Short mmCIF file of C-alpha atoms and ligand atoms in Angstrom, two decimals:
data_model
loop_
_atom_site.label_atom_id
_atom_site.label_comp_id
_atom_site.label_asym_id
_atom_site.label_seq_id
_atom_site.Cartn_x
_atom_site.Cartn_y
_atom_site.Cartn_z
CA UNK A 1 84.18 104.51 140.40
CA UNK A 2 82.56 100.82 138.84
CA UNK A 3 84.57 100.88 135.38
CA UNK A 4 87.56 102.90 136.51
CA UNK A 5 87.87 99.82 139.12
CA UNK A 6 87.44 97.35 135.87
CA UNK A 7 90.11 99.32 134.42
CA UNK A 8 92.41 99.39 137.49
CA UNK A 9 91.82 94.91 137.23
CA UNK A 10 93.27 95.23 133.57
CA UNK A 11 96.11 97.31 134.44
CA UNK A 12 97.22 95.46 136.99
CA UNK A 13 96.54 92.25 134.95
CA UNK A 14 98.85 93.79 132.04
CA UNK A 15 101.88 94.71 135.15
CA UNK A 16 101.37 91.10 136.67
CA UNK A 17 101.53 90.06 132.89
CA UNK A 18 104.86 91.80 131.70
CA UNK A 19 106.68 90.47 135.22
CA UNK A 20 105.64 86.68 134.85
CA UNK A 21 107.18 87.12 131.43
CA UNK A 22 109.84 89.31 132.12
CA UNK A 23 110.47 86.14 135.01
CA UNK A 24 110.38 84.03 131.97
CA UNK A 25 112.26 84.97 129.85
CA UNK A 26 115.15 85.12 132.44
CA UNK A 27 115.29 81.71 132.24
CA UNK A 28 115.29 81.27 128.74
CA UNK A 29 118.34 80.99 126.32
CA UNK A 30 119.68 84.48 126.97
CA UNK A 31 119.80 85.68 123.17
CA UNK A 32 118.06 82.89 121.03
CA UNK A 33 121.36 80.97 120.12
CA UNK A 34 122.22 77.52 121.18
CA UNK A 35 123.61 77.16 123.46
CA UNK A 36 126.27 74.76 124.04
CA UNK A 37 125.29 71.12 126.57
CA UNK A 38 126.73 72.10 129.48
CA UNK A 39 124.45 75.13 129.15
CA UNK A 40 121.61 73.85 127.78
CA UNK A 41 121.95 71.20 131.08
CA UNK A 42 121.52 74.10 133.31
CA UNK A 43 118.28 75.45 131.80
CA UNK A 44 117.26 72.20 130.99
CA UNK A 45 116.53 71.50 134.80
CA UNK A 46 113.26 70.47 135.79
CA UNK A 47 111.08 71.97 137.86
CA UNK A 48 110.68 70.63 140.82
CA UNK A 49 107.37 71.81 141.70
CA UNK A 50 104.77 71.42 138.62
CA UNK A 51 101.62 69.70 139.03
CA UNK A 52 101.27 66.43 138.80
CA UNK A 53 97.46 66.06 138.87
CA UNK A 54 95.02 68.10 136.91
CA UNK A 55 91.07 68.86 138.36
CA UNK A 56 89.90 67.37 135.05
CA UNK A 57 86.11 68.29 136.44
CA UNK A 58 87.30 72.44 137.06
CA UNK A 59 88.81 72.15 132.82
CA UNK A 60 87.36 73.88 130.36
CA UNK A 61 87.50 70.13 128.23
CA UNK A 62 85.93 71.08 125.03
CA UNK A 63 88.97 73.23 125.15
CA UNK A 64 91.17 70.39 124.45
CA UNK A 65 88.76 68.50 121.84
CA UNK A 66 87.02 66.36 124.47
CA UNK A 67 83.89 66.83 126.57
CA UNK A 68 84.35 63.99 129.58
CA UNK A 69 87.11 63.95 131.95
CA UNK A 70 89.88 61.54 130.62
CA UNK A 71 89.21 57.71 132.16
CA UNK A 72 91.84 55.92 135.07
CA UNK A 73 94.40 55.85 132.42
CA UNK A 74 93.74 57.09 129.16
CA UNK A 75 96.37 58.74 126.73
CA UNK A 76 96.55 59.73 123.09
CA UNK A 77 97.53 57.38 120.88
CA UNK A 78 100.04 57.77 118.21
CA UNK A 79 99.16 60.00 115.66
CA UNK A 80 99.39 57.90 112.30
CA UNK A 81 102.87 58.00 110.25
CA UNK A 82 103.41 60.48 107.25
CA UNK A 83 101.90 58.84 104.51
CA UNK A 84 101.15 58.93 100.06
CA UNK A 85 99.59 55.98 100.23
CA UNK A 86 95.50 55.39 98.77
CA UNK A 87 92.96 56.26 101.51
CA UNK A 88 91.22 52.42 101.53
CA UNK A 89 88.07 54.27 102.86
CA UNK A 90 88.30 56.73 100.20
CA UNK A 91 87.00 57.59 96.48
CA UNK A 92 90.85 57.01 94.53
CA UNK A 93 90.26 59.07 92.04
CA UNK A 94 89.56 62.28 94.92
CA UNK A 95 92.57 61.58 96.83
CA UNK A 96 94.27 62.43 93.74
CA UNK A 97 92.13 65.06 91.83
CA UNK A 98 94.78 68.46 91.76
CA UNK A 99 92.55 70.51 93.65
CA UNK A 100 92.93 74.59 93.32
CA UNK A 101 92.63 77.90 95.85
CA UNK A 102 91.60 80.98 95.59
CA UNK A 103 94.54 83.61 94.56
CA UNK A 104 96.70 80.94 93.81
CA UNK A 105 99.06 79.25 91.23
CA UNK A 106 100.11 75.82 92.97
CA UNK A 107 97.80 72.69 92.09
CA UNK A 108 97.62 69.84 94.81
CA UNK A 109 95.79 66.46 95.38
CA UNK A 110 94.44 65.80 98.17
CA UNK A 111 97.72 62.68 98.88
CA UNK A 112 100.09 65.84 98.37
CA UNK A 113 98.61 68.32 101.06
CA UNK A 114 98.58 64.89 103.02
CA UNK A 115 101.74 64.47 102.81
CA UNK A 116 103.11 65.95 106.15
CA UNK A 117 106.96 65.65 105.12
CA UNK A 118 106.19 67.65 102.21
CA UNK A 119 104.53 70.64 103.74
CA UNK A 120 102.23 71.78 100.58
CA UNK A 121 103.23 75.79 99.97
CA UNK A 122 99.91 77.31 98.23
CA UNK A 123 101.21 80.93 98.88
CA UNK A 124 104.84 80.83 98.74
CA UNK A 125 104.85 85.01 98.29
CA UNK A 126 103.42 85.39 102.00
CA UNK A 127 106.88 83.37 103.58
CA UNK A 128 110.27 83.29 102.76
CA UNK A 129 111.22 80.34 101.30
CA UNK A 130 110.81 77.32 103.74
CA UNK A 131 114.22 75.79 104.53
CA UNK A 132 114.23 71.70 104.98
CA UNK A 133 113.29 71.98 109.07
CA UNK A 134 110.38 73.86 108.29
CA UNK A 135 109.62 71.64 104.86
CA UNK A 136 110.03 68.33 106.17
CA UNK A 137 111.53 68.36 109.79
CA UNK A 138 113.74 66.99 111.77
CA UNK A 139 115.94 64.10 109.72
CA UNK A 140 116.01 62.55 112.85
CA UNK A 141 113.21 61.48 113.32
CA UNK A 142 113.04 58.86 110.22
CA UNK A 143 109.44 58.11 108.87
CA UNK A 144 108.10 59.62 111.66
CA UNK A 145 109.35 62.84 109.82
CA UNK A 146 107.35 65.62 109.19
CA UNK A 147 107.63 69.91 108.33
CA UNK A 148 107.16 72.31 110.95
CA UNK A 149 105.37 74.05 108.54
CA UNK A 150 102.78 70.86 108.20
CA UNK A 151 101.20 72.05 111.48
CA UNK A 152 101.91 75.70 112.10
CA UNK A 153 101.33 76.69 108.41
CA UNK A 154 104.15 77.66 106.45
CA UNK A 155 103.65 81.60 107.85
CA UNK A 156 103.69 80.39 111.21
CA UNK A 157 99.96 81.61 111.62
CA UNK A 158 99.07 78.01 112.81
CA UNK A 159 96.75 75.89 112.57
CA UNK A 160 93.40 75.89 114.93
CA UNK A 161 94.11 73.05 116.64
CA UNK A 162 98.16 73.51 117.26
CA UNK A 163 99.99 76.63 118.22
CA UNK A 164 100.83 80.26 115.85
CA UNK A 165 104.36 80.43 116.24
CA UNK A 166 105.00 83.29 113.41
CA UNK A 167 107.52 86.62 115.78
CA UNK A 168 107.60 84.89 118.87
CA UNK A 169 111.25 85.45 119.91
CA UNK A 170 113.77 83.48 119.27
CA UNK A 171 114.86 82.91 122.66
CA UNK A 172 111.67 81.67 124.46
CA UNK A 173 110.79 79.85 120.64
CA UNK A 174 114.46 77.56 120.95
CA UNK A 175 113.52 77.70 125.05
CA UNK A 176 109.87 75.61 123.65
CA UNK A 177 111.27 73.04 122.23
CA UNK A 178 113.88 72.23 124.62
CA UNK A 179 111.28 72.21 127.28
CA UNK A 180 109.38 70.20 125.33
CA UNK A 181 112.40 67.62 124.48
CA UNK A 182 113.42 67.39 128.38
CA UNK A 183 109.74 66.53 128.98
CA UNK A 184 108.98 69.85 131.48
CA UNK A 185 106.39 71.31 128.84
CA UNK A 186 103.22 68.74 127.66
CA UNK A 187 99.72 68.78 127.98
CA UNK A 188 98.09 69.11 131.01
CA UNK A 189 95.39 66.48 129.24
CA UNK A 190 96.82 63.24 128.45
CA UNK A 191 94.41 62.43 124.93
CA UNK A 192 95.29 64.95 122.93
CA UNK A 193 97.71 63.60 120.59
CA UNK A 194 99.48 65.97 118.49
CA UNK A 195 101.75 67.86 121.86
CA UNK A 196 103.00 64.28 121.44
CA UNK A 197 103.74 64.32 118.45
CA UNK A 198 105.44 67.99 119.30
CA UNK A 199 107.39 66.39 121.81
CA UNK A 200 108.59 63.64 119.56
CA UNK A 201 109.55 66.33 117.32
CA UNK A 202 111.20 68.45 119.84
CA UNK A 203 113.38 65.20 120.62
CA UNK A 204 114.81 64.58 116.81
CA UNK A 205 116.28 67.92 115.95
CA UNK A 206 119.45 69.02 116.23
CA UNK A 207 121.03 72.15 118.30
CA UNK A 208 121.35 73.56 114.22
CA UNK A 209 117.83 72.61 113.41
CA UNK A 210 116.05 74.24 116.05
CA UNK A 211 118.70 77.14 115.58
CA UNK A 212 117.07 77.32 111.57
CA UNK A 213 114.22 76.84 112.57
CA UNK A 214 113.84 79.71 115.83
CA UNK A 215 115.70 82.21 112.77
CA UNK A 216 112.82 81.19 110.09
CA UNK A 217 110.08 82.01 111.96
CA UNK A 218 110.37 85.87 113.12
CA UNK A 219 111.07 86.45 109.76
CA UNK A 220 107.15 84.72 108.71
CA UNK A 221 104.81 88.04 108.72
CA UNK A 222 101.66 86.92 106.84
CA UNK A 223 98.52 87.11 109.38
CA UNK A 224 95.17 85.95 108.25
CA UNK A 225 94.73 89.94 107.10
CA UNK A 226 96.96 89.89 104.83
CA UNK A 227 95.75 89.23 101.81
C1 HEC B 301 101.53 67.48 115.04
C2 HEC B 301 101.84 69.18 114.51
C3 HEC B 301 102.72 69.64 114.47
C4 HEC B 301 104.00 69.70 114.19
C5 HEC B 301 104.57 68.70 112.80
C6 HEC B 301 104.63 70.44 114.97
N1 HEC B 301 104.48 70.86 116.22
FE1 HEC B 301 105.31 72.66 116.80
N2 HEC B 301 103.53 72.48 118.04
C7 HEC B 301 101.91 71.50 117.97
C8 HEC B 301 101.15 71.63 118.85
C9 HEC B 301 99.81 70.84 119.38
C10 HEC B 301 101.80 72.85 120.05
C11 HEC B 301 101.36 73.47 121.24
C12 HEC B 301 101.35 72.12 122.07
C13 HEC B 301 100.91 71.75 123.40
O1 HEC B 301 101.17 73.52 123.98
O2 HEC B 301 99.67 71.79 124.00
C14 HEC B 301 102.80 72.65 119.29
C15 HEC B 301 103.94 74.17 120.07
C16 HEC B 301 104.86 74.81 119.32
C17 HEC B 301 105.99 75.52 119.75
C18 HEC B 301 105.86 76.62 120.97
C19 HEC B 301 104.32 77.47 121.26
C20 HEC B 301 103.96 78.50 121.88
O3 HEC B 301 103.75 79.29 121.93
O4 HEC B 301 104.70 78.02 123.07
C21 HEC B 301 107.11 76.05 119.58
C22 HEC B 301 108.45 77.09 119.03
C23 HEC B 301 106.95 74.82 118.13
N3 HEC B 301 105.61 74.06 118.13
C24 HEC B 301 107.68 74.59 117.21
C25 HEC B 301 107.46 73.48 116.28
C26 HEC B 301 108.66 73.14 115.33
C27 HEC B 301 110.20 73.52 115.36
C28 HEC B 301 108.12 71.88 114.35
C29 HEC B 301 109.11 71.94 113.16
C30 HEC B 301 109.98 70.69 113.75
C31 HEC B 301 106.63 72.04 114.84
N4 HEC B 301 106.65 73.20 115.60
C32 HEC B 301 105.56 70.73 114.45
C33 HEC B 301 101.74 71.35 116.92
C34 HEC B 301 103.12 70.62 115.65
#
Protein backbone atom coordinates (compact mmCIF):
# COMPACT_ATOMS: atom_id res chain seq x y z
CA UNK A 1 0.00 0.00 0.00
CA UNK A 2 2.66 2.46 1.13
CA UNK A 3 4.91 2.25 -1.99
CA UNK A 4 1.79 2.59 -4.12
CA UNK A 5 0.83 5.70 -2.16
CA UNK A 6 4.24 7.27 -2.79
CA UNK A 7 4.10 6.34 -6.47
CA UNK A 8 0.61 7.85 -6.69
CA UNK A 9 1.80 11.06 -5.07
CA UNK A 10 4.70 11.25 -7.53
CA UNK A 11 2.36 10.75 -10.46
CA UNK A 12 -0.01 13.44 -9.14
CA UNK A 13 2.87 15.88 -8.64
CA UNK A 14 4.03 15.19 -12.18
CA UNK A 15 0.57 15.83 -13.62
CA UNK A 16 0.25 19.02 -11.55
CA UNK A 17 3.65 20.15 -12.87
CA UNK A 18 2.62 19.51 -16.45
CA UNK A 19 -0.62 21.47 -15.94
CA UNK A 20 1.20 24.41 -14.34
CA UNK A 21 3.77 24.41 -17.14
CA UNK A 22 0.90 24.48 -19.64
CA UNK A 23 -0.61 27.51 -17.89
CA UNK A 24 2.77 29.21 -17.86
CA UNK A 25 3.34 28.53 -21.56
CA UNK A 26 -0.03 30.07 -22.42
CA UNK A 27 1.32 33.27 -20.92
CA UNK A 28 4.61 32.91 -22.78
CA UNK A 29 5.43 34.33 -26.16
CA UNK A 30 3.56 32.05 -28.56
CA UNK A 31 6.40 30.80 -30.74
CA UNK A 32 9.39 32.53 -29.29
CA UNK A 33 9.41 35.36 -31.81
CA UNK A 34 9.93 38.74 -30.27
CA UNK A 35 6.56 40.40 -30.51
CA UNK A 36 5.58 43.94 -31.36
CA UNK A 37 5.66 46.62 -28.68
CA UNK A 38 1.84 46.55 -28.39
CA UNK A 39 1.78 42.79 -27.86
CA UNK A 40 4.61 42.89 -25.35
CA UNK A 41 2.73 45.49 -23.32
CA UNK A 42 -0.05 43.00 -22.66
CA UNK A 43 2.40 40.15 -22.03
CA UNK A 44 4.29 42.22 -19.51
CA UNK A 45 1.34 43.38 -17.43
CA UNK A 46 2.74 42.61 -13.95
CA UNK A 47 0.72 40.10 -11.94
CA UNK A 48 -1.05 41.68 -8.99
CA UNK A 49 -0.56 38.70 -6.69
CA UNK A 50 3.26 38.77 -6.31
CA UNK A 51 4.30 38.06 -2.74
CA UNK A 52 5.69 41.25 -1.26
CA UNK A 53 7.26 39.87 1.91
CA UNK A 54 9.31 36.69 2.21
CA UNK A 55 9.32 34.78 5.48
CA UNK A 56 13.09 34.28 5.61
CA UNK A 57 12.92 32.28 8.83
CA UNK A 58 11.40 29.45 6.78
CA UNK A 59 13.58 29.65 3.66
CA UNK A 60 16.56 27.43 2.73
CA UNK A 61 18.95 30.40 2.89
CA UNK A 62 21.96 28.20 2.06
CA UNK A 63 20.50 27.74 -1.41
CA UNK A 64 21.01 31.46 -1.97
CA UNK A 65 24.49 31.46 -0.43
CA UNK A 66 23.55 32.89 2.97
CA UNK A 67 23.29 31.57 6.50
CA UNK A 68 21.34 34.38 8.20
CA UNK A 69 18.14 36.16 7.13
CA UNK A 70 18.78 39.65 5.68
CA UNK A 71 18.82 42.58 8.07
CA UNK A 72 16.07 45.13 7.48
CA UNK A 73 16.85 47.09 4.30
CA UNK A 74 19.89 44.92 3.44
CA UNK A 75 20.38 44.68 -0.34
CA UNK A 76 23.05 43.39 -2.72
CA UNK A 77 25.91 45.68 -3.69
CA UNK A 78 26.21 45.88 -7.48
CA UNK A 79 28.80 43.51 -8.96
CA UNK A 80 32.10 45.10 -10.03
CA UNK A 81 32.28 46.20 -13.67
CA UNK A 82 34.13 43.85 -16.02
CA UNK A 83 37.77 44.90 -16.35
CA UNK A 84 41.12 43.67 -17.66
CA UNK A 85 42.98 45.66 -15.03
CA UNK A 86 45.31 43.67 -12.79
CA UNK A 87 44.08 43.13 -9.24
CA UNK A 88 46.33 44.96 -6.81
CA UNK A 89 46.06 42.26 -4.13
CA UNK A 90 47.34 39.44 -6.38
CA UNK A 91 50.71 38.63 -7.96
CA UNK A 92 50.76 40.23 -11.47
CA UNK A 93 52.76 37.32 -12.96
CA UNK A 94 50.15 34.83 -11.74
CA UNK A 95 47.38 36.94 -13.27
CA UNK A 96 49.02 37.12 -16.69
CA UNK A 97 50.46 33.58 -16.87
CA UNK A 98 48.85 31.57 -19.74
CA UNK A 99 46.85 28.58 -18.52
CA UNK A 100 45.63 25.43 -20.23
CA UNK A 101 42.86 22.90 -19.60
CA UNK A 102 42.87 19.19 -20.48
CA UNK A 103 41.41 18.51 -23.92
CA UNK A 104 41.54 22.16 -24.96
CA UNK A 105 44.03 23.78 -27.33
CA UNK A 106 43.11 27.23 -25.96
CA UNK A 107 45.27 29.24 -23.61
CA UNK A 108 43.99 32.02 -21.36
CA UNK A 109 45.41 34.03 -18.48
CA UNK A 110 43.37 34.92 -15.38
CA UNK A 111 42.94 38.40 -16.87
CA UNK A 112 41.37 36.81 -19.98
CA UNK A 113 39.22 34.41 -17.93
CA UNK A 114 37.88 37.24 -15.76
CA UNK A 115 37.06 39.46 -18.73
CA UNK A 116 33.27 39.14 -18.71
CA UNK A 117 32.88 41.19 -21.88
CA UNK A 118 34.97 38.77 -23.96
CA UNK A 119 34.07 35.27 -22.83
CA UNK A 120 36.89 32.70 -22.86
CA UNK A 121 36.11 29.78 -25.15
CA UNK A 122 37.90 26.66 -23.93
CA UNK A 123 35.89 24.11 -25.90
CA UNK A 124 34.63 25.77 -29.12
CA UNK A 125 33.61 22.37 -30.49
CA UNK A 126 30.86 21.83 -27.88
CA UNK A 127 28.67 24.76 -28.99
CA UNK A 128 27.89 26.80 -32.15
CA UNK A 129 30.04 29.90 -32.87
CA UNK A 130 29.09 32.50 -30.24
CA UNK A 131 27.30 35.56 -31.60
CA UNK A 132 28.29 38.93 -30.12
CA UNK A 133 25.49 38.87 -27.55
CA UNK A 134 26.72 35.57 -26.07
CA UNK A 135 30.42 36.49 -26.18
CA UNK A 136 30.22 40.16 -25.18
CA UNK A 137 26.69 40.94 -24.02
CA UNK A 138 24.26 43.73 -24.92
CA UNK A 139 25.94 46.74 -26.55
CA UNK A 140 23.49 49.00 -24.68
CA UNK A 141 24.95 48.01 -21.30
CA UNK A 142 28.11 50.06 -22.00
CA UNK A 143 30.91 49.35 -19.52
CA UNK A 144 28.63 46.93 -17.64
CA UNK A 145 28.43 44.74 -20.74
CA UNK A 146 28.86 41.04 -19.90
CA UNK A 147 28.56 38.13 -22.31
CA UNK A 148 25.74 35.70 -21.52
CA UNK A 149 28.34 32.94 -21.89
CA UNK A 150 30.32 34.33 -18.97
CA UNK A 151 27.78 33.19 -16.37
CA UNK A 152 25.82 30.64 -18.39
CA UNK A 153 28.97 29.29 -20.14
CA UNK A 154 29.37 29.14 -23.94
CA UNK A 155 27.51 25.80 -24.03
CA UNK A 156 24.68 27.16 -21.88
CA UNK A 157 25.18 24.69 -19.02
CA UNK A 158 25.64 27.49 -16.49
CA UNK A 159 27.94 27.85 -13.52
CA UNK A 160 26.71 26.47 -10.18
CA UNK A 161 25.58 29.90 -8.97
CA UNK A 162 23.84 30.81 -12.23
CA UNK A 163 21.08 29.12 -14.18
CA UNK A 164 21.61 26.53 -16.91
CA UNK A 165 19.93 27.92 -20.05
CA UNK A 166 20.80 25.34 -22.73
CA UNK A 167 17.83 23.78 -24.50
CA UNK A 168 15.18 26.05 -22.98
CA UNK A 169 12.35 26.69 -25.43
CA UNK A 170 12.63 29.99 -27.28
CA UNK A 171 9.27 31.17 -25.92
CA UNK A 172 10.23 30.51 -22.31
CA UNK A 173 13.69 32.01 -22.84
CA UNK A 174 12.41 35.32 -24.27
CA UNK A 175 9.66 35.51 -21.64
CA UNK A 176 12.24 35.28 -18.85
CA UNK A 177 14.21 38.16 -20.36
CA UNK A 178 11.01 40.21 -20.63
CA UNK A 179 10.03 39.33 -17.05
CA UNK A 180 13.47 40.28 -15.68
CA UNK A 181 13.29 43.50 -17.65
CA UNK A 182 9.75 44.33 -16.46
CA UNK A 183 10.60 43.71 -12.82
CA UNK A 184 8.32 40.70 -12.42
CA UNK A 185 11.17 38.19 -12.02
CA UNK A 186 13.71 38.86 -9.33
CA UNK A 187 15.45 36.91 -6.57
CA UNK A 188 13.47 36.28 -3.40
CA UNK A 189 16.67 37.20 -1.55
CA UNK A 190 17.50 40.92 -1.96
CA UNK A 191 21.19 40.18 -1.24
CA UNK A 192 21.78 38.03 -4.35
CA UNK A 193 23.83 40.27 -6.67
CA UNK A 194 24.04 38.14 -9.82
CA UNK A 195 20.27 38.15 -10.32
CA UNK A 196 20.38 41.94 -10.29
CA UNK A 197 23.15 41.86 -12.92
CA UNK A 198 20.94 39.54 -14.98
CA UNK A 199 18.08 42.04 -14.65
CA UNK A 200 20.31 44.95 -15.76
CA UNK A 201 21.48 42.97 -18.79
CA UNK A 202 17.91 42.04 -19.78
CA UNK A 203 16.93 45.72 -19.50
CA UNK A 204 19.83 46.69 -21.79
CA UNK A 205 18.95 44.14 -24.48
CA UNK A 206 17.29 45.03 -27.76
CA UNK A 207 14.54 42.80 -29.17
CA UNK A 208 17.04 41.60 -31.76
CA UNK A 209 19.60 40.65 -29.10
CA UNK A 210 16.92 38.73 -27.16
CA UNK A 211 16.09 36.87 -30.33
CA UNK A 212 19.75 36.08 -31.08
CA UNK A 213 20.31 34.77 -27.56
CA UNK A 214 17.14 32.64 -27.69
CA UNK A 215 18.12 31.27 -31.11
CA UNK A 216 21.55 30.31 -29.80
CA UNK A 217 20.40 28.63 -26.61
CA UNK A 218 18.40 25.58 -27.73
CA UNK A 219 21.11 24.44 -30.12
CA UNK A 220 23.69 24.36 -27.33
CA UNK A 221 23.74 20.65 -26.77
CA UNK A 222 26.86 20.26 -24.65
CA UNK A 223 26.30 18.42 -21.40
CA UNK A 224 28.66 17.75 -18.51
CA UNK A 225 28.74 14.08 -19.45
CA UNK A 226 29.35 14.59 -23.13
CA UNK A 227 33.09 15.02 -22.86
C1 LIG B 1 26.30 37.85 -13.89
C2 LIG B 1 25.96 36.58 -14.41
C3 LIG B 1 24.96 36.51 -15.55
C4 LIG B 1 25.12 36.95 -16.85
C5 LIG B 1 26.33 37.67 -17.46
C6 LIG B 1 23.92 36.59 -17.55
N1 LIG B 1 23.07 35.95 -16.71
FE1 LIG B 1 21.29 35.12 -17.21
N2 LIG B 1 20.99 34.55 -15.27
C7 LIG B 1 21.86 34.78 -14.24
C8 LIG B 1 21.28 34.32 -12.99
C9 LIG B 1 21.90 34.41 -11.61
C10 LIG B 1 20.02 33.78 -13.32
C11 LIG B 1 18.98 33.18 -12.36
C12 LIG B 1 18.22 34.34 -11.73
C13 LIG B 1 17.27 33.94 -10.62
O1 LIG B 1 16.30 33.20 -10.91
O2 LIG B 1 17.49 34.35 -9.48
C14 LIG B 1 19.87 33.92 -14.77
C15 LIG B 1 18.79 33.47 -15.49
C16 LIG B 1 18.64 33.58 -16.87
C17 LIG B 1 17.54 33.04 -17.64
C18 LIG B 1 16.36 32.26 -17.07
C19 LIG B 1 16.72 30.79 -16.94
C20 LIG B 1 15.58 29.94 -16.43
O3 LIG B 1 15.76 28.70 -16.37
O4 LIG B 1 14.52 30.45 -16.07
C21 LIG B 1 17.76 33.37 -18.93
C22 LIG B 1 16.87 33.03 -20.13
C23 LIG B 1 19.00 34.12 -19.00
N3 LIG B 1 19.52 34.20 -17.73
C24 LIG B 1 19.55 34.63 -20.16
C25 LIG B 1 20.71 35.41 -20.18
C26 LIG B 1 21.18 36.10 -21.38
C27 LIG B 1 20.50 36.08 -22.73
C28 LIG B 1 22.33 36.75 -21.02
C29 LIG B 1 23.21 37.63 -21.86
C30 LIG B 1 22.65 38.87 -22.29
C31 LIG B 1 22.58 36.45 -19.60
N4 LIG B 1 21.57 35.64 -19.14
C32 LIG B 1 23.69 36.88 -18.89
C33 LIG B 1 23.12 35.34 -14.33
C34 LIG B 1 23.65 35.89 -15.47
